[in-house]
mmCIF file of C-alpha atoms and ligand atoms in Angstrom:
data_model
loop_
_atom_site.group_PDB
_atom_site.id
_atom_site.type_symbol
_atom_site.label_atom_id
_atom_site.label_comp_id
_atom_site.label_asym_id
_atom_site.label_seq_id
_atom_site.Cartn_x
_atom_site.Cartn_y
_atom_site.Cartn_z
ATOM 1 C CA ASP A 1 0.000 0.000 0.000
ATOM 2 C CA LYS A 2 1.566 3.258 -1.176
ATOM 3 C CA GLY A 3 -0.602 5.313 1.147
ATOM 4 C CA GLY A 4 -1.777 7.611 -1.642
ATOM 5 C CA TRP A 5 1.725 8.235 -2.976
ATOM 6 C CA SER A 6 2.730 7.462 -6.550
ATOM 7 C CA SER A 7 5.580 5.225 -5.388
ATOM 8 C CA PHE A 8 6.799 3.369 -2.322
ATOM 9 C CA MET A 9 9.910 5.514 -2.406
ATOM 10 C CA ALA A 10 7.838 8.700 -2.052
ATOM 11 C CA LYS A 11 5.918 7.162 0.818
ATOM 12 C CA GLU A 12 9.111 5.982 2.487
ATOM 13 C CA ILE A 13 10.741 9.421 2.173
ATOM 14 C CA THR A 14 7.784 10.883 4.059
ATOM 15 C CA GLU A 15 8.070 8.187 6.733
ATOM 16 C CA GLN A 16 11.536 9.334 7.751
ATOM 17 C CA PRO A 17 10.485 11.328 10.823
ATOM 18 C CA ASP A 18 9.043 8.087 12.250
ATOM 19 C CA ALA A 19 12.002 6.002 11.076
ATOM 20 C CA VAL A 20 14.324 8.229 13.065
ATOM 21 C CA GLY A 21 12.000 8.645 16.051
ATOM 22 C CA ASN A 22 11.312 4.918 16.345
ATOM 23 C CA THR A 23 15.024 4.109 16.146
ATOM 24 C CA ILE A 24 15.753 6.488 19.023
ATOM 25 C CA ARG A 25 12.766 5.482 21.156
ATOM 26 C CA GLY A 26 13.594 3.670 24.375
ATOM 27 C CA ARG A 27 17.323 4.163 23.920
ATOM 28 C CA VAL A 28 17.682 7.486 25.730
ATOM 29 C CA VAL A 29 17.300 7.145 29.478
ATOM 30 C CA ASP A 30 17.677 10.160 31.789
ATOM 31 C CA GLY A 31 19.572 12.144 29.177
ATOM 32 C CA ALA A 32 21.998 9.343 28.315
ATOM 33 C CA VAL A 33 22.010 6.806 25.513
ATOM 34 C CA GLU A 34 21.736 3.204 26.572
ATOM 35 C CA ILE A 35 21.301 0.390 24.089
ATOM 36 C CA PRO A 36 20.375 -2.768 26.029
ATOM 37 C CA GLU A 37 21.867 -5.042 23.343
ATOM 38 C CA LEU A 38 25.256 -3.385 23.814
ATOM 39 C CA THR A 39 24.973 -3.448 27.594
ATOM 40 C CA GLU A 40 24.523 -7.217 27.301
ATOM 41 C CA LEU A 41 27.933 -7.489 25.640
ATOM 42 C CA GLY A 42 29.417 -6.278 28.927
ATOM 43 C CA ASP A 43 30.992 -2.907 29.611
ATOM 44 C CA ASP A 44 34.451 -4.442 30.046
ATOM 45 C CA ARG A 45 34.308 -5.831 26.543
ATOM 46 C CA LEU A 46 33.254 -2.430 25.194
ATOM 47 C CA ARG A 47 36.103 -0.716 27.031
ATOM 48 C CA GLU A 48 38.654 -3.064 25.455
ATOM 49 C CA ILE A 49 37.755 -2.077 21.905
ATOM 50 C CA ASP A 50 40.651 -0.296 20.254
ATOM 51 C CA ARG A 51 39.446 -0.275 16.670
ATOM 52 C CA ILE A 52 36.136 -0.462 14.835
ATOM 53 C CA ILE A 53 35.606 -1.692 11.297
ATOM 54 C CA ILE A 54 32.266 -0.883 9.703
ATOM 55 C CA ILE A 55 31.311 -3.047 6.754
ATOM 56 C CA ALA A 56 28.414 -2.505 4.379
ATOM 57 C CA CYS A 57 27.472 -2.095 0.721
ATOM 58 C CA GLY A 58 25.831 0.714 -1.214
ATOM 59 C CA THR A 59 23.757 3.213 0.711
ATOM 60 C CA ALA A 60 24.476 1.370 3.967
ATOM 61 C CA SER A 61 28.205 1.994 3.422
ATOM 62 C CA TYR A 62 27.555 5.735 3.234
ATOM 63 C CA ALA A 63 25.601 5.532 6.472
ATOM 64 C CA GLY A 64 28.689 3.754 7.835
ATOM 65 C CA MET A 65 30.990 6.538 6.648
ATOM 66 C CA ILE A 66 28.798 9.143 8.318
ATOM 67 C CA GLY A 67 28.565 7.073 11.504
ATOM 68 C CA ALA A 68 32.352 6.803 11.623
ATOM 69 C CA TYR A 69 32.734 10.561 12.169
ATOM 70 C CA ALA A 70 30.361 10.475 15.121
ATOM 71 C CA ILE A 71 31.761 7.318 16.731
ATOM 72 C CA GLU A 72 35.305 8.663 16.521
ATOM 73 C CA GLN A 73 34.261 12.007 17.964
ATOM 74 C CA TRP A 74 32.262 10.620 20.878
ATOM 75 C CA ALA A 75 33.981 7.310 21.680
ATOM 76 C CA ARG A 76 37.525 8.238 20.531
ATOM 77 C CA ILE A 77 37.983 4.859 18.851
ATOM 78 C CA PRO A 78 39.543 4.768 15.371
ATOM 79 C CA VAL A 79 36.903 3.682 12.860
ATOM 80 C CA GLU A 80 37.430 2.548 9.313
ATOM 81 C CA VAL A 81 34.732 1.762 6.806
ATOM 82 C CA GLN A 82 35.175 -1.012 4.285
ATOM 83 C CA LEU A 83 32.953 -2.307 1.549
ATOM 84 C CA SER A 84 31.900 -5.817 2.557
ATOM 85 C CA HIS A 85 33.077 -7.380 -0.698
ATOM 86 C CA GLU A 86 36.555 -5.870 -0.370
ATOM 87 C CA PHE A 87 37.053 -6.738 3.281
ATOM 88 C CA ARG A 88 38.189 -10.368 3.140
ATOM 89 C CA TYR A 89 40.508 -10.005 0.217
ATOM 90 C CA ARG A 90 42.954 -7.698 1.907
ATOM 91 C CA ASP A 91 43.834 -10.195 4.668
ATOM 92 C CA PRO A 92 42.443 -7.754 7.243
ATOM 93 C CA ILE A 93 44.254 -7.209 10.516
ATOM 94 C CA LEU A 94 41.844 -8.359 13.208
ATOM 95 C CA THR A 95 42.788 -8.384 16.871
ATOM 96 C CA ASP A 96 41.048 -9.008 20.200
ATOM 97 C CA GLY A 97 40.298 -5.298 20.415
ATOM 98 C CA THR A 98 38.567 -5.146 17.041
ATOM 99 C CA LEU A 99 34.813 -4.558 16.879
ATOM 100 C CA LEU A 100 33.113 -5.205 13.561
ATOM 101 C CA ILE A 101 29.863 -3.332 12.934
ATOM 102 C CA SER A 102 27.890 -4.436 9.894
ATOM 103 C CA VAL A 103 25.200 -2.196 8.437
ATOM 104 C CA SER A 104 22.504 -3.799 6.324
ATOM 105 C CA GLN A 105 18.860 -2.907 5.816
ATOM 106 C CA SER A 106 17.888 -6.414 4.742
ATOM 107 C CA GLY A 107 20.333 -8.317 6.906
ATOM 108 C CA GLU A 108 20.662 -10.735 4.002
ATOM 109 C CA THR A 109 23.194 -9.083 1.681
ATOM 110 C CA MET A 110 25.542 -11.963 0.877
ATOM 111 C CA ASP A 111 28.678 -9.817 0.585
ATOM 112 C CA THR A 112 28.067 -8.416 4.065
ATOM 113 C CA LEU A 113 27.103 -11.785 5.558
ATOM 114 C CA MET A 114 30.316 -13.379 4.262
ATOM 115 C CA ALA A 115 32.392 -10.554 5.745
ATOM 116 C CA VAL A 116 30.639 -10.980 9.097
ATOM 117 C CA LYS A 117 31.263 -14.745 9.033
ATOM 118 C CA TYR A 118 34.914 -14.170 8.191
ATOM 119 C CA ALA A 119 35.244 -11.919 11.246
ATOM 120 C CA ILE A 120 33.351 -14.343 13.517
ATOM 121 C CA GLU A 121 35.667 -17.187 12.488
ATOM 122 C CA ARG A 122 38.569 -15.060 13.675
ATOM 123 C CA GLY A 123 37.007 -14.356 17.058
ATOM 124 C CA VAL A 124 36.049 -10.761 16.401
ATOM 125 C CA THR A 125 33.088 -9.236 18.268
ATOM 126 C CA THR A 126 30.338 -8.383 15.798
ATOM 127 C CA VAL A 127 27.438 -5.959 16.049
ATOM 128 C CA SER A 128 24.730 -5.847 13.389
ATOM 129 C CA VAL A 129 22.828 -2.686 12.525
ATOM 130 C CA CYS A 130 19.837 -4.090 10.684
ATOM 131 C CA ASN A 131 16.281 -3.147 9.778
ATOM 132 C CA THR A 132 14.866 -6.648 9.390
ATOM 133 C CA GLN A 133 14.006 -8.546 12.539
ATOM 134 C CA SER A 134 15.682 -11.968 12.772
ATOM 135 C CA ALA A 135 17.468 -11.689 9.427
ATOM 136 C CA THR A 136 20.585 -13.804 8.950
ATOM 137 C CA ILE A 137 23.223 -11.171 9.731
ATOM 138 C CA PRO A 138 21.771 -10.055 13.092
ATOM 139 C CA ARG A 139 21.232 -13.707 14.057
ATOM 140 C CA GLU A 140 24.879 -14.528 13.341
ATOM 141 C CA SER A 141 26.197 -11.466 15.200
ATOM 142 C CA ASP A 142 27.034 -11.086 18.897
ATOM 143 C CA ALA A 143 24.604 -8.174 19.202
ATOM 144 C CA ALA A 144 21.894 -6.688 17.014
ATOM 145 C CA VAL A 145 21.015 -3.009 17.171
ATOM 146 C CA TYR A 146 17.854 -2.840 15.109
ATOM 147 C CA THR A 147 16.786 0.193 13.165
ATOM 148 C CA HIS A 148 13.041 0.653 13.380
ATOM 149 C CA ALA A 149 12.367 2.212 9.991
ATOM 150 C CA GLY A 150 9.611 -0.262 9.166
ATOM 151 C CA PRO A 151 9.610 -2.373 6.006
ATOM 152 C CA GLU A 152 11.336 -0.661 3.085
ATOM 153 C CA VAL A 153 9.936 -1.678 -0.296
ATOM 154 C CA ALA A 154 11.540 0.683 -2.819
ATOM 155 C CA VAL A 155 14.880 -0.634 -4.063
ATOM 156 C CA ALA A 156 16.548 2.718 -3.443
ATOM 157 C CA SER A 157 17.013 3.051 0.292
ATOM 158 C CA THR A 158 15.762 6.198 2.028
ATOM 159 C CA LYS A 159 14.212 5.719 5.465
ATOM 160 C CA ALA A 160 16.526 2.822 6.270
ATOM 161 C CA PHE A 161 19.491 5.093 5.544
ATOM 162 C CA VAL A 162 18.501 7.795 8.038
ATOM 163 C CA ALA A 163 17.664 5.106 10.583
ATOM 164 C CA GLN A 164 21.100 3.511 10.060
ATOM 165 C CA ILE A 165 22.867 6.811 10.693
ATOM 166 C CA THR A 166 20.719 7.297 13.788
ATOM 167 C CA ALA A 167 21.557 3.815 15.104
ATOM 168 C CA LEU A 168 25.285 4.319 14.511
ATOM 169 C CA TYR A 169 25.097 7.632 16.389
ATOM 170 C CA LEU A 170 23.371 5.904 19.292
ATOM 171 C CA ILE A 171 26.141 3.293 19.284
ATOM 172 C CA GLY A 172 28.751 6.089 19.326
ATOM 173 C CA LEU A 173 27.022 7.785 22.260
ATOM 174 C CA HIS A 174 26.666 4.498 24.158
ATOM 175 C CA LEU A 175 30.345 3.634 23.643
ATOM 176 C CA GLY A 176 31.424 7.159 24.560
ATOM 177 C CA ARG A 177 29.468 7.009 27.808
ATOM 178 C CA VAL A 178 30.753 3.565 28.821
ATOM 179 C CA ARG A 179 34.335 4.458 27.952
ATOM 180 C CA GLY A 180 34.208 7.859 29.655
ATOM 181 C CA THR A 181 35.189 9.768 26.513
ATOM 182 C CA LEU A 182 31.904 11.585 26.114
ATOM 183 C CA ALA A 183 31.917 14.940 27.909
ATOM 184 C CA ALA A 184 28.686 15.857 29.733
ATOM 185 C CA ASP A 185 28.049 18.859 27.484
ATOM 186 C CA ALA A 186 28.678 16.826 24.313
ATOM 187 C CA GLN A 187 26.222 14.201 25.552
ATOM 188 C CA ALA A 188 23.626 16.836 26.421
ATOM 189 C CA SER A 189 23.870 18.537 23.053
ATOM 190 C CA ALA A 190 23.756 15.232 21.142
ATOM 191 C CA VAL A 191 20.696 14.105 23.089
ATOM 192 C CA ALA A 192 19.044 17.473 22.443
ATOM 193 C CA ALA A 193 19.808 17.096 18.732
ATOM 194 C CA LEU A 194 18.288 13.591 18.769
ATOM 195 C CA ASP A 195 15.171 14.929 20.511
ATOM 196 C CA ALA A 196 14.701 17.610 17.880
ATOM 197 C CA LEU A 197 15.461 15.305 14.975
ATOM 198 C CA PRO A 198 12.048 13.810 14.039
ATOM 199 C CA ALA A 199 10.422 17.251 13.746
ATOM 200 C CA GLN A 200 13.411 18.603 11.808
ATOM 201 C CA VAL A 201 13.362 15.617 9.454
ATOM 202 C CA ALA A 202 9.689 16.398 8.841
ATOM 203 C CA GLU A 203 10.674 19.965 7.907
ATOM 204 C CA ALA A 204 13.289 18.642 5.490
ATOM 205 C CA VAL A 205 10.633 16.393 3.936
ATOM 206 C CA ASP A 206 8.679 19.582 3.246
ATOM 207 C CA THR A 207 11.309 20.660 0.690
ATOM 208 C CA HIS A 208 9.477 18.374 -1.753
ATOM 209 C CA GLU A 209 7.607 21.086 -3.644
ATOM 210 C CA GLN A 210 10.697 23.206 -4.148
ATOM 211 C CA ILE A 211 12.707 20.210 -5.325
ATOM 212 C CA ALA A 212 9.950 19.083 -7.686
ATOM 213 C CA GLN A 213 10.121 22.456 -9.432
ATOM 214 C CA LEU A 214 13.889 22.287 -9.601
ATOM 215 C CA ALA A 215 13.790 18.794 -11.092
ATOM 216 C CA HIS A 216 11.254 19.936 -13.667
ATOM 217 C CA TRP A 217 13.703 22.154 -15.570
ATOM 218 C CA MET A 218 16.477 19.592 -15.139
ATOM 219 C CA ALA A 219 14.679 16.641 -16.739
ATOM 220 C CA ASP A 220 17.217 16.560 -19.601
ATOM 221 C CA THR A 221 20.268 16.759 -17.368
ATOM 222 C CA ARG A 222 22.921 14.204 -18.263
ATOM 223 C CA SER A 223 25.303 14.695 -15.353
ATOM 224 C CA VAL A 224 25.049 16.036 -11.820
ATOM 225 C CA LEU A 225 27.822 16.585 -9.295
ATOM 226 C CA PHE A 226 27.536 16.691 -5.507
ATOM 227 C CA LEU A 227 30.035 18.349 -3.174
ATOM 228 C CA GLY A 228 30.343 18.079 0.576
ATOM 229 C CA ARG A 229 32.887 18.301 3.327
ATOM 230 C CA HIS A 230 33.266 16.177 6.503
ATOM 231 C CA VAL A 231 29.924 14.338 6.978
ATOM 232 C CA GLY A 232 28.711 16.212 3.900
ATOM 233 C CA TYR A 233 31.116 14.144 1.805
ATOM 234 C CA PRO A 234 29.398 10.756 2.256
ATOM 235 C CA THR A 235 26.089 12.614 1.995
ATOM 236 C CA ALA A 236 27.239 13.830 -1.427
ATOM 237 C CA LEU A 237 28.127 10.247 -2.378
ATOM 238 C CA GLU A 238 24.649 9.139 -1.342
ATOM 239 C CA GLY A 239 22.978 11.931 -3.340
ATOM 240 C CA ALA A 240 24.910 10.781 -6.413
ATOM 241 C CA LEU A 241 24.099 7.106 -5.840
ATOM 242 C CA LYS A 242 20.371 7.832 -5.604
ATOM 243 C CA LEU A 243 20.461 9.605 -8.965
ATOM 244 C CA LYS A 244 22.369 6.763 -10.639
ATOM 245 C CA GLU A 245 20.076 4.138 -9.172
ATOM 246 C CA ILE A 246 16.677 5.473 -10.077
ATOM 247 C CA ALA A 247 17.168 8.225 -12.691
ATOM 248 C CA TYR A 248 20.034 6.526 -14.594
ATOM 249 C CA ILE A 249 21.915 9.801 -14.672
ATOM 250 C CA HIS A 250 25.646 10.002 -14.397
ATOM 251 C CA ALA A 251 26.378 11.501 -11.024
ATOM 252 C CA GLU A 252 29.404 11.803 -8.801
ATOM 253 C CA GLY A 253 29.974 12.937 -5.261
ATOM 254 C CA PHE A 254 33.206 14.614 -4.204
ATOM 255 C CA ALA A 255 34.843 15.845 -1.060
ATOM 256 C CA ALA A 256 34.742 19.604 -1.562
ATOM 257 C CA GLY A 257 38.428 19.977 -0.753
ATOM 258 C CA GLU A 258 39.273 17.525 -3.517
ATOM 259 C CA LEU A 259 37.760 19.803 -6.168
ATOM 260 C CA LYS A 260 40.980 21.600 -6.975
ATOM 261 C CA HIS A 261 42.840 18.289 -7.210
ATOM 262 C CA GLY A 262 40.908 17.129 -10.238
ATOM 263 C CA PRO A 263 37.124 17.317 -10.417
ATOM 264 C CA ILE A 264 37.047 21.075 -11.076
ATOM 265 C CA ALA A 265 38.143 20.208 -14.623
ATOM 266 C CA LEU A 266 34.644 18.782 -15.118
ATOM 267 C CA ILE A 267 32.985 22.115 -14.454
ATOM 268 C CA ASP A 268 31.630 23.591 -17.638
ATOM 269 C CA HIS A 269 28.896 26.046 -18.441
ATOM 270 C CA GLY A 270 25.586 24.926 -16.961
ATOM 271 C CA GLN A 271 26.958 21.912 -15.055
ATOM 272 C CA PRO A 272 24.584 21.356 -12.129
ATOM 273 C CA VAL A 273 26.356 20.985 -8.782
ATOM 274 C CA PHE A 274 24.635 20.360 -5.474
ATOM 275 C CA VAL A 275 26.692 21.740 -2.620
ATOM 276 C CA LEU A 276 26.081 20.687 0.972
ATOM 277 C CA VAL A 277 27.029 23.741 3.003
ATOM 278 C CA PRO A 278 28.020 23.124 6.645
ATOM 279 C CA SER A 279 26.582 25.382 9.310
ATOM 280 C CA PRO A 280 28.417 28.694 9.772
ATOM 281 C CA ARG A 281 27.519 28.542 13.483
ATOM 282 C CA THR A 282 28.903 25.127 14.361
ATOM 283 C CA ALA A 283 31.578 24.755 11.664
ATOM 284 C CA PRO A 284 32.657 28.266 10.601
ATOM 285 C CA VAL A 285 35.978 27.220 9.052
ATOM 286 C CA MET A 286 34.474 24.415 6.978
ATOM 287 C CA HIS A 287 31.636 26.731 6.053
ATOM 288 C CA SER A 288 33.899 29.414 4.653
ATOM 289 C CA LYS A 289 35.912 26.847 2.700
ATOM 290 C CA VAL A 290 32.785 25.418 1.117
ATOM 291 C CA VAL A 291 31.566 28.922 0.253
ATOM 292 C CA SER A 292 34.942 29.481 -1.508
ATOM 293 C CA ASN A 293 34.375 26.241 -3.431
ATOM 294 C CA ILE A 294 31.001 27.566 -4.527
ATOM 295 C CA GLN A 295 32.621 30.782 -5.777
ATOM 296 C CA GLU A 296 35.240 28.779 -7.696
ATOM 297 C CA ILE A 297 32.757 26.559 -9.503
ATOM 298 C CA ARG A 298 30.340 29.400 -10.116
ATOM 299 C CA ALA A 299 33.124 31.400 -11.773
ATOM 300 C CA ARG A 300 33.542 28.458 -14.155
ATOM 301 C CA GLY A 301 29.903 28.365 -15.112
ATOM 302 C CA ALA A 302 28.433 25.791 -12.716
ATOM 303 C CA ARG A 303 24.769 25.929 -11.867
ATOM 304 C CA VAL A 304 24.917 25.835 -8.071
ATOM 305 C CA ILE A 305 22.177 24.329 -5.947
ATOM 306 C CA ALA A 306 23.157 25.004 -2.349
ATOM 307 C CA ILE A 307 21.705 23.228 0.655
ATOM 308 C CA VAL A 308 22.198 25.515 3.619
ATOM 309 C CA GLU A 309 20.892 25.922 7.123
ATOM 310 C CA LYS A 310 18.105 28.449 7.558
ATOM 311 C CA GLY A 311 19.402 31.962 8.018
ATOM 312 C CA ASP A 312 22.696 31.363 6.199
ATOM 313 C CA THR A 313 22.657 34.058 3.526
ATOM 314 C CA SER A 314 26.350 33.795 2.631
ATOM 315 C CA VAL A 315 25.753 31.805 -0.549
ATOM 316 C CA LEU A 316 22.897 33.915 -1.914
ATOM 317 C CA PRO A 317 25.128 35.896 -4.298
ATOM 318 C CA TYR A 318 26.579 32.719 -5.825
ATOM 319 C CA ALA A 319 23.860 30.084 -5.777
ATOM 320 C CA ASP A 320 21.201 29.607 -8.440
ATOM 321 C CA ASP A 321 18.980 27.743 -6.021
ATOM 322 C CA VAL A 322 19.036 27.643 -2.247
ATOM 323 C CA ILE A 323 17.391 24.869 -0.258
ATOM 324 C CA ARG A 324 17.050 25.493 3.454
ATOM 325 C CA ILE A 325 17.169 22.940 6.242
ATOM 326 C CA PRO A 326 16.655 23.412 10.001
ATOM 327 C CA LEU A 327 19.502 24.280 12.369
ATOM 328 C CA THR A 328 21.300 21.369 13.963
ATOM 329 C CA ASP A 329 24.827 20.297 14.946
ATOM 330 C CA THR A 330 27.303 19.512 12.164
ATOM 331 C CA LEU A 331 27.166 15.763 12.765
ATOM 332 C CA PHE A 332 23.390 15.714 12.385
ATOM 333 C CA GLU A 333 23.281 17.648 9.116
ATOM 334 C CA PRO A 334 23.356 14.565 6.830
ATOM 335 C CA LEU A 335 20.036 13.378 8.275
ATOM 336 C CA LEU A 336 18.429 16.568 6.979
ATOM 337 C CA GLN A 337 20.530 17.344 3.888
ATOM 338 C CA VAL A 338 19.999 13.947 2.295
ATOM 339 C CA ILE A 339 16.221 14.370 2.121
ATOM 340 C CA PRO A 340 16.119 16.996 -0.654
ATOM 341 C CA LEU A 341 18.638 14.824 -2.532
ATOM 342 C CA GLN A 342 16.271 11.839 -2.246
ATOM 343 C CA TRP A 343 13.383 13.929 -3.548
ATOM 344 C CA PHE A 344 15.545 15.175 -6.390
ATOM 345 C CA ALA A 345 16.384 11.654 -7.582
ATOM 346 C CA LEU A 346 12.736 10.630 -7.267
ATOM 347 C CA GLU A 347 11.488 13.647 -9.212
ATOM 348 C CA LEU A 348 14.046 13.240 -12.001
ATOM 349 C CA SER A 349 13.205 9.557 -12.274
ATOM 350 C CA THR A 350 9.518 10.449 -12.471
ATOM 351 C CA ALA A 351 10.164 13.200 -15.023
ATOM 352 C CA LYS A 352 11.943 10.637 -17.207
ATOM 353 C CA GLY A 353 8.981 8.285 -16.935
ATOM 354 C CA LEU A 354 10.955 5.588 -15.116
ATOM 355 C CA ASP A 355 9.853 3.049 -12.531
ATOM 356 C CA VAL A 356 10.961 4.748 -9.324
ATOM 357 C CA ASP A 357 10.577 1.691 -7.106
ATOM 358 C CA GLN A 358 11.994 -0.979 -9.405
ATOM 359 C CA PRO A 359 15.015 0.428 -11.225
ATOM 360 C CA ARG A 360 16.487 -1.679 -14.007
ATOM 361 C CA ASN A 361 19.182 -4.211 -13.126
ATOM 362 C CA LEU A 362 18.863 -3.698 -9.355
ATOM 363 C CA ALA A 363 17.439 -5.847 -6.584
ATOM 364 C CA LYS A 364 16.400 -4.767 -3.109
ATOM 365 C CA SER A 365 18.577 -7.366 -1.503
ATOM 366 C CA VAL A 366 21.499 -8.997 -3.288
ATOM 367 C CA THR A 367 21.823 -12.533 -1.956
ATOM 368 C CA VAL A 368 24.668 -13.625 -4.214
ATOM 369 C CA GLU A 369 28.329 -12.656 -3.886
HETATM 370 C C1 BG6 B 1 21.838 -2.873 -2.899
HETATM 371 C C2 BG6 B 1 20.557 -2.103 -2.831
HETATM 372 O O1 BG6 B 1 21.850 -3.876 -3.809
HETATM 373 O O2 BG6 B 1 22.174 -3.291 -1.593
HETATM 374 C C3 BG6 B 1 20.911 -0.824 -2.077
HETATM 375 O O3 BG6 B 1 20.070 -1.798 -4.126
HETATM 376 C C4 BG6 B 1 21.423 -1.178 -0.697
HETATM 377 O O4 BG6 B 1 19.784 0.008 -1.949
HETATM 378 C C5 BG6 B 1 22.534 -2.223 -0.746
HETATM 379 O O5 BG6 B 1 21.926 -0.022 -0.100
HETATM 380 C C6 BG6 B 1 22.802 -2.824 0.622
HETATM 381 O O6 BG6 B 1 21.652 -3.519 1.060
HETATM 382 P P1 BG6 B 1 21.454 -3.881 2.574
HETATM 383 O O7 BG6 B 1 20.166 -4.648 2.647
HETATM 384 O O8 BG6 B 1 22.632 -4.725 2.973
HETATM 385 O O9 BG6 B 1 21.428 -2.613 3.330
#
């Protein structure tokens, strides 16, 4: 049941406030994050972790990349993110202090399952972030931290993605608390950001009309670039993946700082570029660097679509379109910024007359290696 929407993807985009809210629910107790499934692993075991490897494929891997920033910041544990299908083949260094976190909506992705089994065989502690109750990967893992996004039908992941980021943030806050690396003020501001999140996600969902108009004139676009810095970088990768998956448009995401090291050569007259602009309040240095990037690409003819926080007028002279999202902390920006990018892919796919929910050549869950 599409609930009156033209596609499951549209319905699922609008369900994101609940996906996030339900994933948080019951896991914040007296202003602190506590995930019972992690508590069961034993605090001593959590304190011994000296390295985290996140494994996932596709959209889930971008959630992993975003989660890595937060876990490192709050729990002060080095985190690396590896694609599941690359993991085994590099003879990975796994020690007693390694924690492997898999991220999978379906919990059945064969590449990810095989990576998890490889780690289990070597005695590594495994945690599964999964959206599907009792799927194979969470059953095989030492602990399962479920996302509660509800069933996701559209092949292109939307609500599961924001729920995955949310779950990884909760894991980071839990680990930071247990390990004593999370300062009281950092915990308070993260918990406040989590509290505000469902309503803010709903506001970001309301960008639909603006994005639909934007997509309308871009129906013939053959290439779109996405730029972001810090957590905006994996968000840019996700924006590009969505467009490839359902609109069959060539798209690439870049780290904004990398622009001058190559990608700026792609900028030609009329090239559309989405730029994820960090908050000038919480990340003033990154903000000013991204604004410089916008000036550089604009001077070379790019059509700039800037996603900024409300009240940030710094890009107005250089952006062709400005999409505004609510004010939050830097780490939480991806959960809001990605939503207009999801709408954009959906609207371009629709404008091209494509099947939004069932893109060619793709399956919701890939159960072969
Ligand atoms: C792909 C899907 O094949 O698998 C993507 O098309 C998804 O949408 C990826 O992100 C990973 O799937 P899962 O179930 O492991 O999160």
